[in-house]
Coordinates of C-alpha atoms in Angstrom, one line a residue:
X247 CA -2.0 -6.5 2.0
X248 CA 0.3 -5.1 3.3
X249 CA 1.9 -3.1 5.8
X250 CA 4.5 -2.2 8.3
X251 CA 3.8 -2.2 11.9
X252 CA 3.9 0.7 14.2
X253 CA 7.4 2.2 14.1
X254 CA 8.5 -0.5 11.8
X255 CA 8.1 1.6 8.7
X256 CA 10.0 4.5 10.3
X257 CA 13.1 2.3 10.5
X258 CA 13.2 1.4 6.8
X259 CA 15.6 4.3 6.1
X260 CA 18.0 2.8 8.6
X261 CA 17.5 -0.7 7.3
X262 CA 18.1 0.3 3.7
X263 CA 21.4 1.9 4.6
X264 CA 22.3 -1.4 6.2
X265 CA 22.5 0.0 9.7
X266 CA 20.6 -2.1 12.2
X267 CA 17.7 -0.2 13.6
X268 CA 18.3 0.5 17.3
X269 CA 14.8 1.5 18.1
X270 CA 11.6 -0.4 17.5
X271 CA 8.0 0.7 17.5
X272 CA 7.9 -0.2 21.2
X273 CA 9.9 3.0 21.8
X274 CA 6.9 5.0 20.5
X275 CA 3.3 3.9 20.9
X276 CA 4.1 1.2 23.4
X277 CA 5.7 3.8 25.8
X278 CA 2.6 6.0 25.3
X279 CA 0.4 3.1 26.3
X280 CA 2.5 2.1 29.2
X281 CA 2.8 5.6 30.5
X282 CA -1.0 5.9 30.3
X283 CA -1.3 2.7 32.3
X284 CA 1.2 3.7 34.9
X285 CA 4.3 2.1 33.3
X286 CA 5.5 -1.4 32.8
X287 CA 3.9 -4.4 31.2
X288 CA 0.7 -5.4 33.1
X289 CA 1.3 -9.1 32.5
X290 CA 4.1 -11.5 32.7
X291 CA 5.1 -13.5 29.7
X292 CA 5.2 -17.3 29.7
X293 CA 7.4 -19.6 27.7
X294 CA 8.0 -18.5 24.1
X295 CA 4.9 -19.3 22.0
X296 CA 3.0 -20.8 24.9
X297 CA 0.9 -17.7 25.9
X298 CA -2.8 -17.7 26.2
X299 CA -5.3 -14.9 25.5
X300 CA -4.4 -12.0 27.8
X301 CA -1.0 -13.4 28.7
X302 CA 1.5 -12.2 26.0
X303 CA 4.8 -14.0 25.6
X304 CA 8.2 -12.4 25.3
X305 CA 9.3 -11.3 21.9
X306 CA 12.7 -12.9 21.2
X307 CA 15.0 -11.3 18.6
X308 CA 17.0 -14.5 18.0
X309 CA 15.8 -18.1 17.9
X310 CA 17.1 -20.8 20.2
X311 CA 19.5 -23.2 18.5
X312 CA 17.9 -26.0 16.5
X313 CA 18.3 -29.6 17.7
X314 CA 18.5 -30.8 14.1
X315 CA 16.4 -32.6 11.6
X316 CA 15.0 -31.5 8.2
X317 CA 13.7 -28.0 7.7
X318 CA 10.1 -27.8 9.1
X319 CA 10.6 -30.5 11.6
X320 CA 10.1 -30.0 15.4
X321 CA 13.9 -29.9 15.8
X322 CA 14.4 -27.5 12.9
X323 CA 11.3 -25.4 12.4
X324 CA 10.9 -23.0 9.5
X325 CA 11.8 -19.7 11.1
X326 CA 9.9 -16.6 10.0
X327 CA 10.8 -13.0 11.0
X328 CA 7.8 -10.7 11.6
X329 CA 7.0 -7.5 13.4
X330 CA 4.1 -6.9 15.8
X331 CA 1.3 -6.3 13.3
X332 CA -2.3 -7.4 13.0
X333 CA -1.9 -8.3 9.4
X334 CA -0.1 -11.4 10.5
X335 CA -2.8 -12.6 12.8
X336 CA -4.0 -15.4 10.5
X337 CA -0.5 -17.1 10.7
X338 CA -0.6 -16.9 14.5
X339 CA -4.0 -18.5 14.4
X340 CA -2.7 -21.2 12.2
X341 CA 0.2 -21.8 14.7
X342 CA -2.3 -22.4 17.5
X343 CA -2.2 -18.8 18.9
X344 CA 1.5 -19.3 19.5
X345 CA 4.9 -18.3 18.1
X346 CA 5.9 -22.0 17.9
X347 CA 3.6 -24.5 16.3
X348 CA 1.3 -26.2 18.7
X349 CA 0.1 -29.8 18.3
X350 CA -3.2 -29.9 16.5
X351 CA -2.8 -26.5 15.0
X352 CA -3.3 -25.8 11.3
X353 CA 0.4 -25.8 10.6
X354 CA 0.8 -29.0 12.6
X355 CA -1.9 -30.6 10.5
X356 CA -0.1 -29.4 7.3
X357 CA 3.0 -31.2 8.6
X358 CA 5.2 -28.2 9.1
X359 CA 6.6 -26.7 12.3
X360 CA 6.9 -22.9 12.1
X361 CA 8.6 -20.5 14.6
X362 CA 7.8 -16.8 14.3
X363 CA 10.6 -14.6 15.5
X364 CA 9.4 -11.1 16.4
X365 CA 12.1 -8.6 15.3
X366 CA 10.7 -5.1 15.8
X367 CA 14.1 -3.6 15.2
X368 CA 13.8 -4.7 11.6
X369 CA 17.2 -6.1 10.6
X370 CA 18.1 -6.2 6.9
X371 CA 17.2 -9.4 5.0
X372 CA 21.0 -9.8 4.4
X373 CA 21.4 -9.9 8.2
X374 CA 18.5 -12.2 8.7
X375 CA 19.6 -14.7 6.0
X376 CA 23.3 -14.6 6.8
X377 CA 22.8 -15.1 10.5
X378 CA 20.3 -17.8 9.8
X379 CA 18.0 -16.1 12.3
X380 CA 15.1 -17.0 9.9
X381 CA 14.6 -18.4 6.4
X382 CA 11.7 -16.0 5.6
X383 CA 10.7 -12.5 6.6
X384 CA 7.9 -10.0 6.1
X385 CA 8.2 -7.1 3.8
X386 CA 5.8 -4.7 2.2
X387 CA 5.9 -4.8 -1.5
X388 CA 7.4 -1.3 -1.8
X389 CA 9.9 -2.0 1.0
X390 CA 10.8 -5.2 -0.9
X391 CA 11.4 -3.3 -4.1
X392 CA 13.8 -1.0 -2.2
X393 CA 15.7 -3.8 -0.4
X394 CA 15.9 -6.4 -3.2
X395 CA 18.8 -4.6 -5.0
X396 CA 20.7 -4.3 -1.7
X397 CA 20.2 -8.0 -1.0
X398 CA 21.7 -8.9 -4.4
X399 CA 24.6 -6.5 -3.8
X400 CA 25.3 -8.5 -0.7
X401 CA 25.6 -11.6 -2.8
X402 CA 22.3 -13.0 -1.7
X403 CA 18.8 -13.2 -3.1
X404 CA 15.2 -13.8 -2.1
X405 CA 11.7 -14.4 -3.5
X406 CA 8.3 -13.5 -2.1
X407 CA 6.2 -16.6 -1.8
X408 CA 2.8 -15.3 -0.7
X409 CA 0.9 -12.1 -0.3
X410 CA -0.5 -12.0 3.3
X411 CA -2.4 -8.8 3.5
X412 CA -3.6 -5.8 1.6
X413 CA -4.2 -2.5 3.3
X414 CA -7.5 -1.0 2.5
X415 CA -7.8 2.0 4.8
X416 CA -5.0 1.3 7.1
X417 CA -2.7 3.9 5.4
X418 CA -3.9 7.5 4.9
X419 CA -3.2 11.1 4.5
X420 CA -5.1 12.9 7.2
X421 CA -5.6 16.6 7.9
X422 CA -6.9 18.8 10.7
X423 CA -6.8 22.0 8.7
X424 CA -10.3 22.6 7.4
X425 CA -8.9 24.0 4.1
X426 CA -7.4 20.7 3.2
X427 CA -10.0 18.6 1.4
X428 CA -8.1 17.1 -1.5
X429 CA -4.5 16.2 -2.4
X430 CA -4.0 19.5 -4.3
X431 CA -4.7 21.4 -1.1
X432 CA -1.4 20.1 0.4
X433 CA 0.7 22.6 -1.5
X434 CA 2.1 25.2 0.9
X435 CA 1.2 22.9 3.9
X436 CA 3.3 21.0 6.4
X437 CA 2.9 17.2 6.1
X438 CA 4.4 15.0 8.8
X439 CA 5.6 11.5 7.8
X440 CA 8.4 8.9 8.1
X441 CA 10.7 9.0 5.1
X442 CA 11.0 6.1 2.6
X443 CA 8.0 4.3 4.1
X444 CA 4.9 3.0 2.2
X445 CA 3.0 6.0 3.5
X446 CA 5.7 8.3 2.1
X447 CA 5.4 6.5 -1.2
X448 CA 1.6 6.8 -1.2
X449 CA 2.0 10.6 -0.7
X450 CA 4.5 10.9 -3.5
X451 CA 2.3 8.8 -5.8
X452 CA -0.8 11.0 -5.0
X453 CA 1.1 14.3 -5.5
X454 CA 2.6 13.0 -8.8
X455 CA -0.9 12.2 -10.0
X456 CA -2.4 15.5 -8.9
X457 CA -3.2 18.6 -11.0
X458 CA -0.5 20.6 -9.1
X459 CA 2.1 22.2 -11.3
X460 CA 5.7 21.3 -10.9
X461 CA 6.3 24.5 -8.8
X462 CA 3.3 23.8 -6.5
X463 CA 4.4 20.2 -6.0
X464 CA 7.7 21.5 -4.7
X465 CA 5.8 23.6 -2.2
X466 CA 4.4 20.6 -0.4
X467 CA 6.4 20.9 2.9
X468 CA 7.4 17.4 4.0
X469 CA 8.2 17.3 7.7
X470 CA 10.3 14.1 8.2
X471 CA 10.0 12.8 11.7
X472 CA 13.0 11.2 13.2
X473 CA 13.0 7.4 12.7
X474 CA 13.6 6.9 16.5
X475 CA 10.3 8.7 17.2
X476 CA 8.5 6.6 14.6
X477 CA 4.7 6.8 14.1
X478 CA 4.2 8.0 17.6
X479 CA 6.3 11.1 16.6
X480 CA 4.2 11.6 13.5
X481 CA 1.0 11.3 15.4
X482 CA 2.3 13.7 18.1
X483 CA 3.2 16.3 15.5
X484 CA -0.3 16.0 14.1
X485 CA -2.2 16.0 17.3
X486 CA -0.2 19.0 18.6
X487 CA -1.1 21.1 15.6
X488 CA 2.5 21.7 14.6
X489 CA 1.7 20.3 11.1
X490 CA -1.3 20.6 8.9
X491 CA -1.5 17.0 7.8
X492 CA 0.2 13.6 8.3
X493 CA 0.7 10.4 6.5
X494 CA 0.0 7.6 9.0
X495 CA -0.9 3.9 9.3
X496 CA -2.7 1.9 11.8
X497 CA -3.0 1.8 14.8
X498 CA -1.6 5.4 15.0
X499 CA -3.9 6.4 12.1
X500 CA -7.0 5.3 13.9
X501 CA -5.8 6.8 17.2
X502 CA -5.0 10.1 15.6
X503 CA -8.5 10.3 14.0
X504 CA -10.1 9.3 17.3
X505 CA -8.2 11.8 19.5
X506 CA -7.9 14.9 17.2
X507 CA -10.8 17.2 16.9
X508 CA -11.7 17.9 13.3
X509 CA -9.3 15.2 11.9
X510 CA -10.4 13.7 8.6
X511 CA -9.1 11.4 5.9
X512 CA -8.0 13.2 2.7
X513 CA -6.8 10.1 0.8
X514 CA -6.3 6.6 1.9
X515 CA -5.9 3.0 0.8
X516 CA -9.7 2.6 1.3
X517 CA -9.7 4.2 -2.1
X518 CA -6.3 3.2 -3.3
X519 CA -6.9 -0.5 -2.6
X520 CA -4.3 -1.9 -5.0
X521 CA -1.3 0.0 -3.7
X522 CA 0.2 -1.5 -0.5
X523 CA 0.6 -5.3 0.1
X524 CA 2.5 -7.3 2.6
X525 CA 4.5 -10.3 1.4
X526 CA 6.6 -13.0 2.9
X527 CA 10.1 -13.2 1.4
X528 CA 12.2 -16.3 1.7
X529 CA 15.9 -16.9 1.2
X530 CA 16.4 -18.0 -2.5
X531 CA 19.0 -20.5 -1.3
X532 CA 16.3 -22.2 0.8
X533 CA 13.8 -22.1 -2.1
X534 CA 16.3 -23.6 -4.6
X535 CA 16.7 -26.7 -2.5
X536 CA 14.1 -29.2 -3.8
X537 CA 13.9 -30.8 -0.3
X538 CA 12.4 -27.6 1.0
X539 CA 9.6 -27.2 -1.6
X540 CA 7.1 -29.3 0.4
X541 CA 8.0 -27.2 3.6
X542 CA 7.3 -23.9 1.9
X543 CA 4.2 -25.2 0.3
X544 CA 2.9 -26.4 3.6
X545 CA 3.8 -23.0 5.1
X546 CA 1.8 -21.1 2.4
X547 CA -1.1 -23.5 2.5
X548 CA -1.3 -23.3 6.3
X549 CA -1.2 -19.5 6.2
X550 CA -4.1 -19.5 3.7
X551 CA -6.1 -21.8 5.9
X552 CA -5.3 -19.4 8.8
X553 CA -6.8 -16.6 6.7
X554 CA -10.0 -18.6 6.3
X555 CA -10.1 -19.3 10.1
X556 CA -9.5 -15.6 11.0
X557 CA -12.1 -14.4 8.6
X558 CA -14.6 -16.8 9.9
X559 CA -14.0 -15.8 13.5
X560 CA -12.1 -12.5 13.9
X561 CA -12.2 -12.9 17.6
X562 CA -9.7 -15.8 17.2
X563 CA -7.4 -13.4 15.4
X564 CA -7.6 -11.0 18.4
X565 CA -6.9 -13.8 20.8
X566 CA -3.9 -14.8 18.8
X567 CA -2.5 -11.3 18.8
X568 CA -2.8 -10.7 22.5
X569 CA -1.5 -14.1 23.3
X570 CA 1.7 -13.6 21.3
X571 CA 2.4 -9.9 20.9
X572 CA 2.8 -7.7 24.0
X573 CA 1.9 -4.6 22.0
X574 CA -1.6 -5.8 21.3
X575 CA -2.2 -6.9 24.9
X576 CA -1.3 -3.4 26.0
X577 CA -3.3 -1.7 23.2
X578 CA -6.4 -3.7 24.0
X579 CA -6.2 -2.9 27.7
X580 CA -5.7 0.8 26.9
X581 CA -8.2 1.2 24.0
X582 CA -10.4 -1.9 24.4
X583 CA -10.9 -5.0 22.4
X584 CA -13.3 -3.3 20.0
X585 CA -10.7 -0.8 19.0
X586 CA -8.2 -3.6 18.1
X587 CA -10.7 -5.6 16.2
X588 CA -11.8 -2.4 14.4
X589 CA -8.3 -2.3 12.9
X590 CA -9.2 -5.5 11.0
X591 CA -11.7 -3.5 9.0
X592 CA -8.9 -1.5 7.4
X593 CA -7.1 -4.4 5.7
X594 CA -7.7 -7.6 3.9
X595 CA -6.1 -10.8 5.0
X596 CA -5.5 -12.1 1.6
X597 CA -6.5 -15.7 0.8
X598 CA -5.9 -17.8 -2.3
X599 CA -8.3 -15.9 -4.6
X600 CA -6.9 -12.6 -3.4
X601 CA -3.3 -13.7 -4.1
X602 CA -4.3 -14.9 -7.6
X603 CA -6.1 -11.6 -8.4
X604 CA -3.2 -9.4 -7.1
X605 CA -0.6 -11.5 -8.9
X606 CA -2.6 -11.5 -12.2
X607 CA -2.9 -15.3 -12.1
X608 CA -6.6 -15.1 -12.8
X609 CA -6.1 -13.3 -16.1
X610 CA -6.3 -9.7 -14.9
X611 CA -3.7 -7.1 -14.1
X612 CA -0.6 -8.1 -12.2
X613 CA -1.0 -5.5 -9.5
X614 CA 2.0 -6.8 -7.5
X615 CA 4.4 -6.3 -10.4
X616 CA 2.9 -2.9 -11.2
X617 CA 3.4 -1.7 -7.6
X618 CA 6.9 -3.2 -7.3
X619 CA 8.0 -1.3 -10.4
X620 CA 6.2 1.9 -9.4
X621 CA 7.8 2.0 -5.9
X622 CA 11.2 1.1 -7.4
X623 CA 10.8 4.3 -9.5
X624 CA 9.6 6.4 -6.6
X625 CA 12.3 5.5 -4.2
X626 CA 15.2 5.6 -6.7
X627 CA 14.1 9.1 -7.5
X628 CA 13.8 10.0 -3.8
X629 CA 17.3 8.6 -3.1
X630 CA 16.2 5.7 -0.9
X631 CA 18.5 3.0 -2.3
X632 CA 21.8 2.5 -0.6
X633 CA 23.4 2.1 -4.1
X634 CA 21.4 4.2 -6.6
X635 CA 23.3 2.5 -9.4
X636 CA 21.9 -0.9 -8.6
X637 CA 20.3 -2.5 -11.6
X638 CA 16.5 -2.5 -11.8
X639 CA 15.1 -6.0 -11.0
X640 CA 12.4 -7.5 -13.1
X641 CA 9.4 -8.1 -10.7
X642 CA 9.1 -11.6 -12.1
X643 CA 12.5 -12.3 -10.3
X644 CA 11.1 -11.1 -7.0
X645 CA 8.1 -13.5 -6.6
X646 CA 8.0 -17.3 -6.7
X647 CA 4.3 -17.9 -7.7
X648 CA 4.5 -21.7 -7.8
X649 CA 3.1 -22.2 -4.3
X650 CA 0.0 -20.0 -4.9
X651 CA -0.3 -21.6 -8.4
X652 CA -0.4 -25.0 -6.9
X653 CA -3.2 -24.0 -4.5
X654 CA -5.1 -22.3 -7.3
X655 CA -4.9 -25.5 -9.4
X656 CA -6.3 -27.6 -6.6
X657 CA -9.1 -25.1 -5.8
X658 CA -11.3 -24.4 -8.8
X659 CA -13.7 -22.4 -6.7
X660 CA -10.9 -20.0 -5.6
X661 CA -9.8 -19.7 -9.3
X662 CA -13.4 -18.7 -10.2
X663 CA -13.6 -16.3 -7.4
X664 CA -10.3 -14.6 -8.4
X665 CA -11.7 -14.0 -11.9
X666 CA -14.7 -12.1 -10.6
X667 CA -14.8 -8.3 -10.8
X668 CA -13.9 -6.7 -7.5
X669 CA -16.4 -4.3 -5.9
X670 CA -19.9 -3.2 -6.9
X671 CA -20.5 -0.1 -8.9
X672 CA -23.6 1.6 -10.1
X673 CA -24.6 4.8 -11.8
X674 CA -26.6 6.1 -8.8
X675 CA -23.6 5.8 -6.5
X676 CA -21.4 7.4 -9.1
X677 CA -23.7 10.4 -9.3
X678 CA -23.6 10.6 -5.5
X679 CA -19.8 10.5 -5.6
X680 CA -19.7 13.2 -8.2
X681 CA -21.5 15.6 -5.8
X682 CA -18.5 15.5 -3.5
X683 CA -15.2 17.3 -4.4
X684 CA -12.6 15.1 -6.1
X685 CA -9.9 13.9 -3.8
X686 CA -7.4 14.4 -6.6
X687 CA -7.4 15.3 -10.3
X688 CA -4.8 14.3 -12.8
X689 CA -4.5 16.2 -16.1
X690 CA -3.5 14.0 -19.0
X691 CA -2.4 15.3 -22.4
X692 CA -4.5 13.2 -24.7
X693 CA -4.0 14.8 -28.0
X694 CA -6.6 15.0 -30.7
X695 CA -6.5 16.4 -34.2
X696 CA -8.1 19.8 -34.6
X697 CA -11.9 19.4 -34.5
X698 CA -11.7 15.6 -34.0
X699 CA -12.6 13.3 -31.1
X700 CA -11.0 10.2 -32.6
X701 CA -8.2 8.6 -30.5
X702 CA -4.9 8.1 -32.3
X703 CA -2.5 5.3 -31.4
X704 CA -0.4 7.9 -29.6
X705 CA -3.4 9.1 -27.6
X706 CA -4.2 5.5 -26.7
X707 CA -0.7 5.0 -25.4
X708 CA -1.0 8.1 -23.3
X709 CA -4.2 6.7 -21.7
X710 CA -2.5 3.4 -21.1
X711 CA 0.5 5.0 -19.4
X712 CA -1.0 7.9 -17.6
X713 CA -4.6 7.0 -16.8
X714 CA -4.8 3.2 -16.4
X715 CA -2.3 2.9 -13.5
X716 CA -4.2 5.6 -11.5
X717 CA -7.5 3.7 -12.1
X718 CA -5.9 0.4 -11.1
X719 CA -4.4 1.9 -8.0
X720 CA -7.7 3.2 -6.9
X721 CA -9.7 0.0 -7.1
X722 CA -12.8 1.2 -5.2
X723 CA -13.0 4.7 -6.7
X724 CA -15.3 6.3 -9.2
X725 CA -13.8 8.6 -11.8
X726 CA -14.8 11.8 -13.5
X727 CA -13.3 12.0 -17.0
X728 CA -13.5 15.5 -18.4
X729 CA -12.6 17.0 -21.7
X730 CA -11.1 20.5 -21.4
X731 CA -10.0 23.2 -23.9
X732 CA -8.2 26.5 -23.8
X733 CA -10.2 29.7 -24.2
X734 CA -9.7 30.1 -27.9
X735 CA -12.7 29.4 -30.1
X736 CA -16.4 29.6 -29.3
X737 CA -17.8 28.4 -26.0
X738 CA -20.4 26.2 -27.6
X739 CA -18.0 24.4 -29.9
X740 CA -15.5 23.9 -27.1
X741 CA -18.2 22.4 -24.8
X742 CA -19.4 20.0 -27.5
X743 CA -16.0 18.9 -28.6
X744 CA -14.6 18.4 -25.1
X745 CA -17.6 16.2 -24.2
X746 CA -17.0 14.1 -27.3
X747 CA -13.4 13.7 -26.5
X748 CA -14.0 12.6 -22.9
X749 CA -16.6 10.1 -24.2
X750 CA -14.0 8.7 -26.6
X751 CA -11.5 8.3 -23.7
X752 CA -14.1 6.4 -21.5
X753 CA -15.1 4.2 -24.4
X754 CA -11.5 3.2 -24.8
X755 CA -11.1 2.5 -21.1
X756 CA -14.2 0.3 -21.0
X757 CA -13.7 -1.6 -24.2
X758 CA -9.9 -2.0 -24.2
X759 CA -9.2 -2.3 -20.5
X760 CA -12.6 -3.7 -19.4
X761 CA -13.2 -1.3 -16.6
X762 CA -16.7 -1.1 -15.4
X763 CA -18.6 1.6 -17.3
X764 CA -20.5 2.5 -14.2
X765 CA -17.3 3.8 -12.6
X766 CA -17.1 6.8 -15.0
X767 CA -18.8 10.1 -15.3
X768 CA -18.2 11.9 -18.5
X769 CA -18.0 15.7 -18.6
X770 CA -17.3 18.3 -21.2
X771 CA -16.0 21.4 -19.5
X772 CA -14.9 23.3 -22.6
X773 CA -12.8 26.2 -21.2
X774 CA -14.8 26.6 -18.0
X775 CA -12.4 25.0 -15.5
X776 CA -8.9 26.1 -16.5
X777 CA -5.9 24.9 -14.7
X778 CA -4.2 28.1 -15.7
X779 CA -5.8 31.6 -16.0
X780 CA -5.0 32.6 -19.5
X781 CA -5.7 36.2 -19.1
X782 CA -3.4 36.5 -16.1
X783 CA -1.0 33.5 -16.4
X784 CA 2.0 35.5 -15.2
X785 CA 0.4 35.8 -11.8
X786 CA 0.6 32.1 -11.0
X787 CA 4.2 31.9 -12.0
X788 CA 3.8 28.3 -13.0
X789 CA 3.9 28.7 -16.8
X790 CA 6.6 30.5 -18.8
X791 CA 4.4 31.5 -21.7
X792 CA 0.8 31.9 -22.7
X793 CA 1.2 28.9 -25.0
X794 CA 2.3 26.8 -22.0
X795 CA -0.7 28.0 -20.1
X796 CA -3.1 27.1 -22.9
X797 CA -1.4 23.7 -23.4
X798 CA -2.1 22.9 -19.7
X799 CA -5.8 23.7 -20.2
X800 CA -6.1 21.5 -23.3
X801 CA -6.1 18.3 -21.3
X802 CA -8.3 15.4 -20.5
X803 CA -8.6 15.2 -16.7
X804 CA -9.4 12.2 -14.6
X805 CA -10.6 12.9 -11.1
X806 CA -10.7 10.4 -8.3
X807 CA -14.1 10.3 -6.5
X808 CA -15.2 8.5 -3.4
X809 CA -18.7 7.8 -2.2

C-alpha cells in the first residue's frame, strides 16, 4: 500500500505548492551509497527498459515522442510516471523487468504496451498531465488527498484506478531515547521528519489519538528537515543524536534501525496496517474516452498478475528493481541482496482481493475513503493545501473502481478471499500483548447515566466516531478497553461500575461493528489510573478547574497493544 520512495515524500511540500522539485531522493541516500562505494555509478546503463539484472538502465524524466497509434500500442504506449520504489516491483516484473514492455511479458500478453517514466523529482499531476509526459502517475492515498483539489483548481481532474501496495511496517516512528516507549512519551522531545508527508500524517494521527492533553500535544517538538536533504537528512539527524526520535520510511527506516545503537520502533504501520496505501492515478480525460477503457483494464489486470508473480517468486521482484532502477542496484551492492529483499516484508503488494477489501467492495469498511477523508482533514488543518479554501472532494470522486470490480466479478475466489477476516487473533496472544506497555492510549468520553452501564444513542455515536476509526487504522493490534472514573464515590463501586461500562463498550464494538472479540481486553480501573491528579491538578497546568480534571478521568480509554 502505499508509499513514497526515498526523498520522494520530502518533496511533497514543494509539489503541493506547484513548484517543481529540484532535488530527488538521489541527492540523499544515493549520494551516501555512492560515497561509500567510492563515488559514481558502478554500472553503465543500457537502452531504456532493456537492462538486465545487475545492469540498471538510465532513468529518463521525459518520454521519447510517440510514433502514433492508439493508446497502449507499441507506437503509443500507456505512459506511467513512477519513482524508484520497491512497491512498484510487480509492475516492472509484469513489463518483463524493463521500463518498456518486452515481448512475451505479462503486459504484452494482456495486449497493452506500458512505458514507465521514472520521475524522482516528483512533478505535480497538473504538470504531468498537461505536458502529456504520462497518462497515469503514482500517489500515496494521503498525497492524493492533498493534491486532488489543486488538480481541479488547475482545470484538470484524475481518478485512482488501482491500489498497488499497502505499507505494513515500512513507515514508523522510531526512537533512540530509552525513555520513549509509547506515543505519549514524545511530548517534550524532538522528532525529525519531512513535513506534509505520509509519515508526518501518521505522527499527527497518532498524537491526536493519544492521551496527551492539548498542552502536552503542543510540546511535541517537530524538527522539519529541509526537503532537499530528504529522508537522508532525517536519518542523519536521528543517527547523530541531534533528535530524540524520527518518522521515517524504508529503506532509510531499516537503515536507521540497523545502524543506530538502541534504536527501536515506537509505532509503525506494522500495527497501523490500514493507514498508508499507494495508488495509480490516471488523467480523467483519458479515462472518460471509451476507447481507452480496455487499455486501462489491461494495465490494471497486468499489474495484478505482476503481483501474483512477485509474490510467488520475490527474487524476480528484486531482479526487476536492479534491472530498471539504479538506486536499487547501488543499494544492493552496498547492503546486499538480502537487505533489499527484506524491505519486501514491510509492505504488501496488493492484489485483487486486497484491493476489494481496502475499497470496501467485499462488504466491509471502505478503508481507502476513510483514509482519504482523514488525511484531507489532517493536511488542511496543518496548512498543506496550496489553496486552503479548496472544496472538500468526496472520496467517491477520487477513485474509479470499475477496473477492480470487473476483475472481482471474473474471479469468485478473489471475492471470497476479500470477504475473509484479516489476521488471526486469540485470547492467549491478547494476554501476552497486555503484558507490554500500550503504544498509545486514547481517552474517549463515553457518557453514561449515573450508576448505569447502558449505552445511549449518543454514547454509541461517540464510539462510532472516536473509537472505531482507531481500531480500523490499527488492523493488526489488540486493544485494552478500560472504564475509568474520577475519585469521588467508593473504590469498590467505581471498580465494579467501570468494568461494566467497558464491557458494554466492547459488546457494542463486537456486535455492531463485527470486530473480533479476541482482540479486546476489558478492564475496570475505577479511579486508579487517573489522567489528571485530582488532589494536585494545578501542578500539571493542563486543566483549568477541578471539574475539568475529573471530567478527563471519567473516560473510557482504548489502548493500542502489540504482541
